[in-house]
């Protein structure tokens, strides 16, 4: 559920930033801090339902989160709860600028992130 997604996002942000003191509450506060006015500072931007029509139909949609620094996307996180890949439904995608991208099941805590790439 949402708590599991928040936990995964928080853990990845901790890992990506090297700051183990970041809490789930910090993530939520950063998300709430946004006011829609871009700046040259560091901020998070959230699209809670990317694909509203798909969501309403019970089809494909995504929850998108990005860390912006100086106008550049540094971290992108996309949760796709209805996306099926290899028989598994629900996936989390994480990308860090210059470092790569990874995928993980939203529903299987025993699996780790798998590196993904475009050939």
PDB file of C-alpha atoms in Angstrom:
ATOM      1  CA  UNK A   1       0.000   0.000   0.000  1.00  0.00           C
ATOM      2  CA  UNK A   2       0.911   3.649   0.325  1.00  0.00           C
ATOM      3  CA  UNK A   3       2.927   3.065   3.510  1.00  0.00           C
ATOM      4  CA  UNK A   4       5.078   0.472   1.726  1.00  0.00           C
ATOM      5  CA  UNK A   5       5.637   2.824  -1.216  1.00  0.00           C
ATOM      6  CA  UNK A   6       6.613   5.662   1.119  1.00  0.00           C
ATOM      7  CA  UNK A   7       9.043   3.347   2.929  1.00  0.00           C
ATOM      8  CA  UNK A   8      10.667   2.270  -0.367  1.00  0.00           C
ATOM      9  CA  UNK A   9      10.921   5.882  -1.583  1.00  0.00           C
ATOM     10  CA  UNK A  10      12.403   7.004   1.744  1.00  0.00           C
ATOM     11  CA  UNK A  11      14.973   4.198   1.711  1.00  0.00           C
ATOM     12  CA  UNK A  12      16.042   4.989  -1.837  1.00  0.00           C
ATOM     13  CA  UNK A  13      16.351   8.731  -1.121  1.00  0.00           C
ATOM     14  CA  UNK A  14      18.479   7.875   1.941  1.00  0.00           C
ATOM     15  CA  UNK A  15      20.675   5.668  -0.228  1.00  0.00           C
ATOM     16  CA  UNK A  16      20.890   8.137  -3.119  1.00  0.00           C
ATOM     17  CA  UNK A  17      21.759  11.095  -0.870  1.00  0.00           C
ATOM     18  CA  UNK A  18      23.873   9.221   1.684  1.00  0.00           C
ATOM     19  CA  UNK A  19      21.817  10.818   4.464  1.00  0.00           C
ATOM     20  CA  UNK A  20      20.530   8.107   6.811  1.00  0.00           C
ATOM     21  CA  UNK A  21      18.712  10.663   8.982  1.00  0.00           C
ATOM     22  CA  UNK A  22      15.979  11.280   6.340  1.00  0.00           C
ATOM     23  CA  UNK A  23      12.600  10.103   7.668  1.00  0.00           C
ATOM     24  CA  UNK A  24       9.310   9.290   5.993  1.00  0.00           C
ATOM     25  CA  UNK A  25       7.963  12.460   7.602  1.00  0.00           C
ATOM     26  CA  UNK A  26      10.796  14.435   5.928  1.00  0.00           C
ATOM     27  CA  UNK A  27       9.758  13.035   2.534  1.00  0.00           C
ATOM     28  CA  UNK A  28       6.122  14.008   3.127  1.00  0.00           C
ATOM     29  CA  UNK A  29       7.121  17.485   4.335  1.00  0.00           C
ATOM     30  CA  UNK A  30       9.314  18.012   1.249  1.00  0.00           C
ATOM     31  CA  UNK A  31       6.426  16.964  -0.983  1.00  0.00           C
ATOM     32  CA  UNK A  32       4.057  19.339   0.829  1.00  0.00           C
ATOM     33  CA  UNK A  33       6.596  22.175   0.652  1.00  0.00           C
ATOM     34  CA  UNK A  34       6.201  22.569  -3.116  1.00  0.00           C
ATOM     35  CA  UNK A  35       4.226  25.586  -4.261  1.00  0.00           C
ATOM     36  CA  UNK A  36       4.467  25.144  -8.024  1.00  0.00           C
ATOM     37  CA  UNK A  37       6.954  27.990  -8.468  1.00  0.00           C
ATOM     38  CA  UNK A  38      10.254  26.629  -9.863  1.00  0.00           C
ATOM     39  CA  UNK A  39      13.417  27.974  -8.300  1.00  0.00           C
ATOM     40  CA  UNK A  40      17.134  27.398  -8.514  1.00  0.00           C
ATOM     41  CA  UNK A  41      16.996  25.613  -5.198  1.00  0.00           C
ATOM     42  CA  UNK A  42      16.384  21.977  -4.358  1.00  0.00           C
ATOM     43  CA  UNK A  43      12.751  20.797  -4.263  1.00  0.00           C
ATOM     44  CA  UNK A  44      10.522  17.789  -4.864  1.00  0.00           C
ATOM     45  CA  UNK A  45       7.688  17.694  -7.357  1.00  0.00           C
ATOM     46  CA  UNK A  46       4.871  15.142  -7.286  1.00  0.00           C
ATOM     47  CA  UNK A  47       2.243  14.024  -9.764  1.00  0.00           C
ATOM     48  CA  UNK A  48      -0.040  11.907  -7.554  1.00  0.00           C
ATOM     49  CA  UNK A  49      -1.980  10.385 -10.463  1.00  0.00           C
ATOM     50  CA  UNK A  50      -0.262  10.573 -13.845  1.00  0.00           C
ATOM     51  CA  UNK A  51      -2.877   9.090 -16.152  1.00  0.00           C
ATOM     52  CA  UNK A  52      -6.096  10.147 -14.468  1.00  0.00           C
ATOM     53  CA  UNK A  53      -8.285   8.533 -17.140  1.00  0.00           C
ATOM     54  CA  UNK A  54      -6.412   5.241 -16.786  1.00  0.00           C
ATOM     55  CA  UNK A  55      -6.766   5.425 -13.017  1.00  0.00           C
ATOM     56  CA  UNK A  56     -10.520   6.066 -13.244  1.00  0.00           C
ATOM     57  CA  UNK A  57     -10.925   3.145 -15.684  1.00  0.00           C
ATOM     58  CA  UNK A  58      -8.891   0.844 -13.403  1.00  0.00           C
ATOM     59  CA  UNK A  59      -6.191   0.724 -16.078  1.00  0.00           C
ATOM     60  CA  UNK A  60      -2.619   2.056 -16.227  1.00  0.00           C
ATOM     61  CA  UNK A  61      -1.521   5.069 -14.179  1.00  0.00           C
ATOM     62  CA  UNK A  62       1.576   6.150 -12.287  1.00  0.00           C
ATOM     63  CA  UNK A  63       2.589   8.102  -9.208  1.00  0.00           C
ATOM     64  CA  UNK A  64       5.570  10.259 -10.129  1.00  0.00           C
ATOM     65  CA  UNK A  65       8.064  11.991  -7.841  1.00  0.00           C
ATOM     66  CA  UNK A  66      11.195  13.920  -8.802  1.00  0.00           C
ATOM     67  CA  UNK A  67      13.982  15.745  -6.995  1.00  0.00           C
ATOM     68  CA  UNK A  68      14.879  18.974  -8.819  1.00  0.00           C
ATOM     69  CA  UNK A  69      18.153  20.798  -8.140  1.00  0.00           C
ATOM     70  CA  UNK A  70      19.013  23.989  -9.971  1.00  0.00           C
ATOM     71  CA  UNK A  71      16.332  23.276 -12.549  1.00  0.00           C
ATOM     72  CA  UNK A  72      17.665  19.758 -13.321  1.00  0.00           C
ATOM     73  CA  UNK A  73      15.965  16.475 -12.441  1.00  0.00           C
ATOM     74  CA  UNK A  74      18.379  14.566 -10.187  1.00  0.00           C
ATOM     75  CA  UNK A  75      16.161  11.678  -9.009  1.00  0.00           C
ATOM     76  CA  UNK A  76      13.004  10.350 -10.655  1.00  0.00           C
ATOM     77  CA  UNK A  77      10.698   7.828  -9.000  1.00  0.00           C
ATOM     78  CA  UNK A  78       7.674   6.292 -10.704  1.00  0.00           C
ATOM     79  CA  UNK A  79       5.299   3.819  -9.068  1.00  0.00           C
ATOM     80  CA  UNK A  80       3.112   1.896 -11.525  1.00  0.00           C
ATOM     81  CA  UNK A  81       0.668  -0.124  -9.394  1.00  0.00           C
ATOM     82  CA  UNK A  82      -1.191  -1.694 -12.346  1.00  0.00           C
ATOM     83  CA  UNK A  83       1.793  -2.392 -14.630  1.00  0.00           C
ATOM     84  CA  UNK A  84       2.423  -6.070 -15.335  1.00  0.00           C
ATOM     85  CA  UNK A  85       5.959  -7.211 -16.143  1.00  0.00           C
ATOM     86  CA  UNK A  86       6.890 -10.898 -16.341  1.00  0.00           C
ATOM     87  CA  UNK A  87       3.680 -11.958 -14.569  1.00  0.00           C
ATOM     88  CA  UNK A  88       4.163  -9.558 -11.661  1.00  0.00           C
ATOM     89  CA  UNK A  89       1.784  -6.595 -11.238  1.00  0.00           C
ATOM     90  CA  UNK A  90       2.944  -3.333  -9.640  1.00  0.00           C
ATOM     91  CA  UNK A  91       6.429  -1.902 -10.075  1.00  0.00           C
ATOM     92  CA  UNK A  92       8.585   0.913  -8.744  1.00  0.00           C
ATOM     93  CA  UNK A  93      11.102   2.588 -11.056  1.00  0.00           C
ATOM     94  CA  UNK A  94      13.915   4.779  -9.746  1.00  0.00           C
ATOM     95  CA  UNK A  95      16.466   6.735 -11.771  1.00  0.00           C
ATOM     96  CA  UNK A  96      19.361   8.887 -10.608  1.00  0.00           C
ATOM     97  CA  UNK A  97      20.954  11.290 -13.096  1.00  0.00           C
ATOM     98  CA  UNK A  98      24.283   9.936 -14.264  1.00  0.00           C
ATOM     99  CA  UNK A  99      23.908   6.729 -12.230  1.00  0.00           C
ATOM    100  CA  UNK A 100      21.250   4.678 -14.005  1.00  0.00           C
ATOM    101  CA  UNK A 101      17.787   3.301 -13.416  1.00  0.00           C
ATOM    102  CA  UNK A 102      16.318   0.404 -11.437  1.00  0.00           C
ATOM    103  CA  UNK A 103      13.042  -1.502 -11.078  1.00  0.00           C
ATOM    104  CA  UNK A 104      11.504  -3.322  -8.106  1.00  0.00           C
ATOM    105  CA  UNK A 105       8.213  -5.051  -7.408  1.00  0.00           C
ATOM    106  CA  UNK A 106       5.840  -3.002  -5.268  1.00  0.00           C
ATOM    107  CA  UNK A 107       4.504  -6.140  -3.595  1.00  0.00           C
ATOM    108  CA  UNK A 108       7.557  -8.326  -2.967  1.00  0.00           C
ATOM    109  CA  UNK A 109       9.792  -7.111  -0.148  1.00  0.00           C
ATOM    110  CA  UNK A 110      12.182 -10.016  -0.709  1.00  0.00           C
ATOM    111  CA  UNK A 111      13.379  -8.777  -4.096  1.00  0.00           C
ATOM    112  CA  UNK A 112      15.963  -6.069  -4.560  1.00  0.00           C
ATOM    113  CA  UNK A 113      16.145  -3.385  -7.216  1.00  0.00           C
ATOM    114  CA  UNK A 114      17.146  -4.654 -10.669  1.00  0.00           C
ATOM    115  CA  UNK A 115      19.140  -2.364 -12.928  1.00  0.00           C
ATOM    116  CA  UNK A 116      17.304  -1.539 -16.167  1.00  0.00           C
ATOM    117  CA  UNK A 117      18.532  -0.003 -19.408  1.00  0.00           C
ATOM    118  CA  UNK A 118      17.513   0.726 -22.959  1.00  0.00           C
ATOM    119  CA  UNK A 119      19.359  -1.197 -25.657  1.00  0.00           C
TER     120      UNK A 119
END
